[in-house]
PDB file of C-alpha atoms in Angstrom:
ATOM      1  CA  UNK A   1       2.102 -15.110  41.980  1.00 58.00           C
ATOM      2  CA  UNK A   2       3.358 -13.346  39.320  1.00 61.00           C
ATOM      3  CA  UNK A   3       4.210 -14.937  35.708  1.00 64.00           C
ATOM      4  CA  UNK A   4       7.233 -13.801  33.744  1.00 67.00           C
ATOM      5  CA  UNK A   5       5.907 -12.688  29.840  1.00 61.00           C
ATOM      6  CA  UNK A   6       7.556 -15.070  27.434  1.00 58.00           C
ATOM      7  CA  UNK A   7       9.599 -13.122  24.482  1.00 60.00           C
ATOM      8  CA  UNK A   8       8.349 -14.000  21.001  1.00 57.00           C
ATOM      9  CA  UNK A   9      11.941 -15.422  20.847  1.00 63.00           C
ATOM     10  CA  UNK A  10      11.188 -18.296  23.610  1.00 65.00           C
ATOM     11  CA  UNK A  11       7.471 -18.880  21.704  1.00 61.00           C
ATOM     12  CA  UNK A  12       6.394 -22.208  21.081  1.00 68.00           C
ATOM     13  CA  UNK A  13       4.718 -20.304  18.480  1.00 67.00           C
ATOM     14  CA  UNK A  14       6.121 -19.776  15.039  1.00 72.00           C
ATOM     15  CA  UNK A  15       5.935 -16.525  13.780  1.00 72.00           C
ATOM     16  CA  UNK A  16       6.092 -15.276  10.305  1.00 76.00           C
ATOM     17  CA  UNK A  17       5.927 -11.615   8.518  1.00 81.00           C
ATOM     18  CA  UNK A  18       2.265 -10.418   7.865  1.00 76.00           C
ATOM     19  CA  UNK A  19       4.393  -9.499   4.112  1.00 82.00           C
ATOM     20  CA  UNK A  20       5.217 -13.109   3.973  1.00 84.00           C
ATOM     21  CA  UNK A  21       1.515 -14.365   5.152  1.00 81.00           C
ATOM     22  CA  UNK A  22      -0.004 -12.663   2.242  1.00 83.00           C
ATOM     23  CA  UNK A  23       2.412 -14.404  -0.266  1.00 86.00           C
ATOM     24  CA  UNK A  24       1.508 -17.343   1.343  1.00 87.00           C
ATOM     25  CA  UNK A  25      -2.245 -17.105   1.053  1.00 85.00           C
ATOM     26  CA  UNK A  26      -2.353 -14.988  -1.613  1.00 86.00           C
ATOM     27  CA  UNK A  27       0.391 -15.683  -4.169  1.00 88.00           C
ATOM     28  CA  UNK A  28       2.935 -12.790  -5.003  1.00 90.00           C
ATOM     29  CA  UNK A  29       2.472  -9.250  -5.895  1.00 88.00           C
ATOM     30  CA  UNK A  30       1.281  -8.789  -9.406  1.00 87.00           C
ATOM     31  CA  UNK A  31      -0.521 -12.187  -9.172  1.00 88.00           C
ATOM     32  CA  UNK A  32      -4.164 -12.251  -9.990  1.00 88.00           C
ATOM     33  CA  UNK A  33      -4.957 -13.793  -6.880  1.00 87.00           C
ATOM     34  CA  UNK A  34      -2.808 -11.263  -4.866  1.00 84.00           C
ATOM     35  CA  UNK A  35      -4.583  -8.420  -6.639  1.00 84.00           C
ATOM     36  CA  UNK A  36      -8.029  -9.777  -5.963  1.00 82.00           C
ATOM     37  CA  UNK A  37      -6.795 -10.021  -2.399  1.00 80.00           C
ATOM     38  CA  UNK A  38      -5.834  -6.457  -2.732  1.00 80.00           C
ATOM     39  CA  UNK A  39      -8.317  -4.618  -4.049  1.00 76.00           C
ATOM     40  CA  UNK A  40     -10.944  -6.077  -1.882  1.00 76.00           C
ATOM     41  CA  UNK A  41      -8.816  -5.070   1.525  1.00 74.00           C
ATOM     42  CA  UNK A  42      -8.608  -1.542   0.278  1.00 69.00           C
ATOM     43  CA  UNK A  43     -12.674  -1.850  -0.539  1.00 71.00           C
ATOM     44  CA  UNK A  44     -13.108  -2.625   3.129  1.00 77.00           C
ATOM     45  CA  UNK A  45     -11.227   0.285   4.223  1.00 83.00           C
ATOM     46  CA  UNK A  46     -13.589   2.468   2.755  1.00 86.00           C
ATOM     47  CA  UNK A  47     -16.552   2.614   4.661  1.00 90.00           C
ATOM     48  CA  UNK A  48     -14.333   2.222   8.152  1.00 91.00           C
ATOM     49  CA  UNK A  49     -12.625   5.762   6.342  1.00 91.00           C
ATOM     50  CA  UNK A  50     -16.088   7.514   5.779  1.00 93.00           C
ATOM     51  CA  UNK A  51     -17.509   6.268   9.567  1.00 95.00           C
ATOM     52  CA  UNK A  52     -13.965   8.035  11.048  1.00 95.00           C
ATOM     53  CA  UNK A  53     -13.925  11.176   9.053  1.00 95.00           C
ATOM     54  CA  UNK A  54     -17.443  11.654   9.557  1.00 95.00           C
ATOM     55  CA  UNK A  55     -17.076  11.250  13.488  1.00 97.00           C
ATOM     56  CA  UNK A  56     -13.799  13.622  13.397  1.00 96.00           C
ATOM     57  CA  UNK A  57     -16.121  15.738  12.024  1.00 95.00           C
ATOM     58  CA  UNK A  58     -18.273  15.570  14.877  1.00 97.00           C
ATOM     59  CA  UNK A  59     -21.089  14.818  12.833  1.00 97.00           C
ATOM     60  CA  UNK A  60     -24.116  12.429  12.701  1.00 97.00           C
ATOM     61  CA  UNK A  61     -24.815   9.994  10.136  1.00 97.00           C
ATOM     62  CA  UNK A  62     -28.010  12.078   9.794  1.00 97.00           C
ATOM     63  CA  UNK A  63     -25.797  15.530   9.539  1.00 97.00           C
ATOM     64  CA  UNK A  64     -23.824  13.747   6.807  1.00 97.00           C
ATOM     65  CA  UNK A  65     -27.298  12.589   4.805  1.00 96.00           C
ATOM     66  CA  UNK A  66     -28.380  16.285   5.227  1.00 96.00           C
ATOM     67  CA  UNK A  67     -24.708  17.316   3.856  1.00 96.00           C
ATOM     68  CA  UNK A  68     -25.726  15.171   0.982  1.00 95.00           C
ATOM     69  CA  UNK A  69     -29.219  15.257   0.534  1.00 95.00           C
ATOM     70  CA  UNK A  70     -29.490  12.137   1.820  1.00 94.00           C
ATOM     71  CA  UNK A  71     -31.295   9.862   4.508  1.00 95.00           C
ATOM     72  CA  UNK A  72     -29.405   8.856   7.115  1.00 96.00           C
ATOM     73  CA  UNK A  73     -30.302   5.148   6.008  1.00 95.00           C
ATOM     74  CA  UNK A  74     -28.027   5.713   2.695  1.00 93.00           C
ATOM     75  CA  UNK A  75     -24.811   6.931   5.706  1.00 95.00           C
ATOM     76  CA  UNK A  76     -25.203   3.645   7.489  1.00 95.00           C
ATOM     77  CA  UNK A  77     -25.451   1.570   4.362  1.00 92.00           C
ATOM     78  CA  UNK A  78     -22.495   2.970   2.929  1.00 91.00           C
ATOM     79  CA  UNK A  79     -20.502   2.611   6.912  1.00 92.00           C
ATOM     80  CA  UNK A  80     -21.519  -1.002   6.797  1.00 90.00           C
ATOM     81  CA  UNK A  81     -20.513  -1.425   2.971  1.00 85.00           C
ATOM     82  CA  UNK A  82     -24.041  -3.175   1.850  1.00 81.00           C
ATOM     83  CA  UNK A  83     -24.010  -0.963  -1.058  1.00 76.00           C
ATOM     84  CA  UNK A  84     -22.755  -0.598  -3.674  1.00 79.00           C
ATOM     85  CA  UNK A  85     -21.504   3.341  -4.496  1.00 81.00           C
ATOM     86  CA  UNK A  86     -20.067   4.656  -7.475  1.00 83.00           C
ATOM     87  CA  UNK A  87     -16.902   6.913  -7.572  1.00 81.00           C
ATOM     88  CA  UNK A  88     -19.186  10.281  -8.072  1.00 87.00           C
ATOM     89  CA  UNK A  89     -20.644   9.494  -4.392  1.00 88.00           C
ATOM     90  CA  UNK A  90     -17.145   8.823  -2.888  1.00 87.00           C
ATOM     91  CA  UNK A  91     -15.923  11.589  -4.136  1.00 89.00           C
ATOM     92  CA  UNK A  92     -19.137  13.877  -2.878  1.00 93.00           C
ATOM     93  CA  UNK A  93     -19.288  12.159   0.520  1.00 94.00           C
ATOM     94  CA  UNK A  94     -15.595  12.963   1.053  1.00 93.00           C
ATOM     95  CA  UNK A  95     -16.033  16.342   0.069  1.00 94.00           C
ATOM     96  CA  UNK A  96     -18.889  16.832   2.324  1.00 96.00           C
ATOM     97  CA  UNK A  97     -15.979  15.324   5.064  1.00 96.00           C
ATOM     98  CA  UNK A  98     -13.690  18.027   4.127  1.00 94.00           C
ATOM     99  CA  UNK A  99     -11.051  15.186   2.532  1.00 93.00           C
ATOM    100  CA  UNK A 100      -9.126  14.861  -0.658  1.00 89.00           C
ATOM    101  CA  UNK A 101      -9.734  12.136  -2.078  1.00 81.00           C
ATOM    102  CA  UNK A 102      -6.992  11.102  -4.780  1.00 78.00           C
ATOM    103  CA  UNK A 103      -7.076   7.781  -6.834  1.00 71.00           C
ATOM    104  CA  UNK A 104      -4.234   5.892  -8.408  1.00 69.00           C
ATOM    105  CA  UNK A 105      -4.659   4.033 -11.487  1.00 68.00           C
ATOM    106  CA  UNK A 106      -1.436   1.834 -12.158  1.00 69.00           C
ATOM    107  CA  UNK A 107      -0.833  -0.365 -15.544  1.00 72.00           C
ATOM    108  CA  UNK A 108      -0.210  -3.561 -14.498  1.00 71.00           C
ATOM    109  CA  UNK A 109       2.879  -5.482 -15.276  1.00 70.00           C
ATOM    110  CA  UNK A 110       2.447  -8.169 -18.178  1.00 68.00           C
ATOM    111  CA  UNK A 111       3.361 -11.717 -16.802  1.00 63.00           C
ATOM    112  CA  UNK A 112       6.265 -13.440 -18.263  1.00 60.00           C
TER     113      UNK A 112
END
């Protein structure tokens, strides 16, 4: 017996916005809380970036470490973010990855 899906429209559920989640938990943009919330989510990213550029490369965390001249320990700690890595070794690890990296700096708005 087959079941019918159920549109998000006839959900029991209530939906909201993922835009509108994050004001919710977070406070607006430009908030200190949002831009704690912020900065922290695009700290994540990085080591998820470095593990998929590195196996688009086709390359082992030891053929990265040798890229670097370093130990294949150092790859996985920085894939698994338990440590902590300055911009110098972003910037050489990305290189060694064959990737731009470019960084935004942004003045933040004075609250009102």
């Amino acid at each position: 017996m087959a079941t019918e899906p159920i549109s998000y429209q006839d959900s029991p559920l209530q939906l909201i916005a993922f835009n509108d989640l994050e004001d919710e938990l977070f406070g607006a943009p430009g908030t200190p809380a949002r831009t704690e919330y912020e900065d922290r989510v695009t700290l994540e990213l990085l080591p998820q970036s470095i593990r998929a550029y590195r196996l688009r490369n086709h390359l082992t965390q030891d053929e990265l470490g040798q890229r670097l001249g370093v130990q294949k320990s150092q790859i996985s700690k920085l894939e698994r973010n338990s440590s902590n890595v300055t911009l110098d070794t972003l910037r050489r690890v990305f290189k060694a990855l064959n990737v731009d990296v470019k960084i935004l700096l942004q003045p933040t708005v004075p609250q009102a």
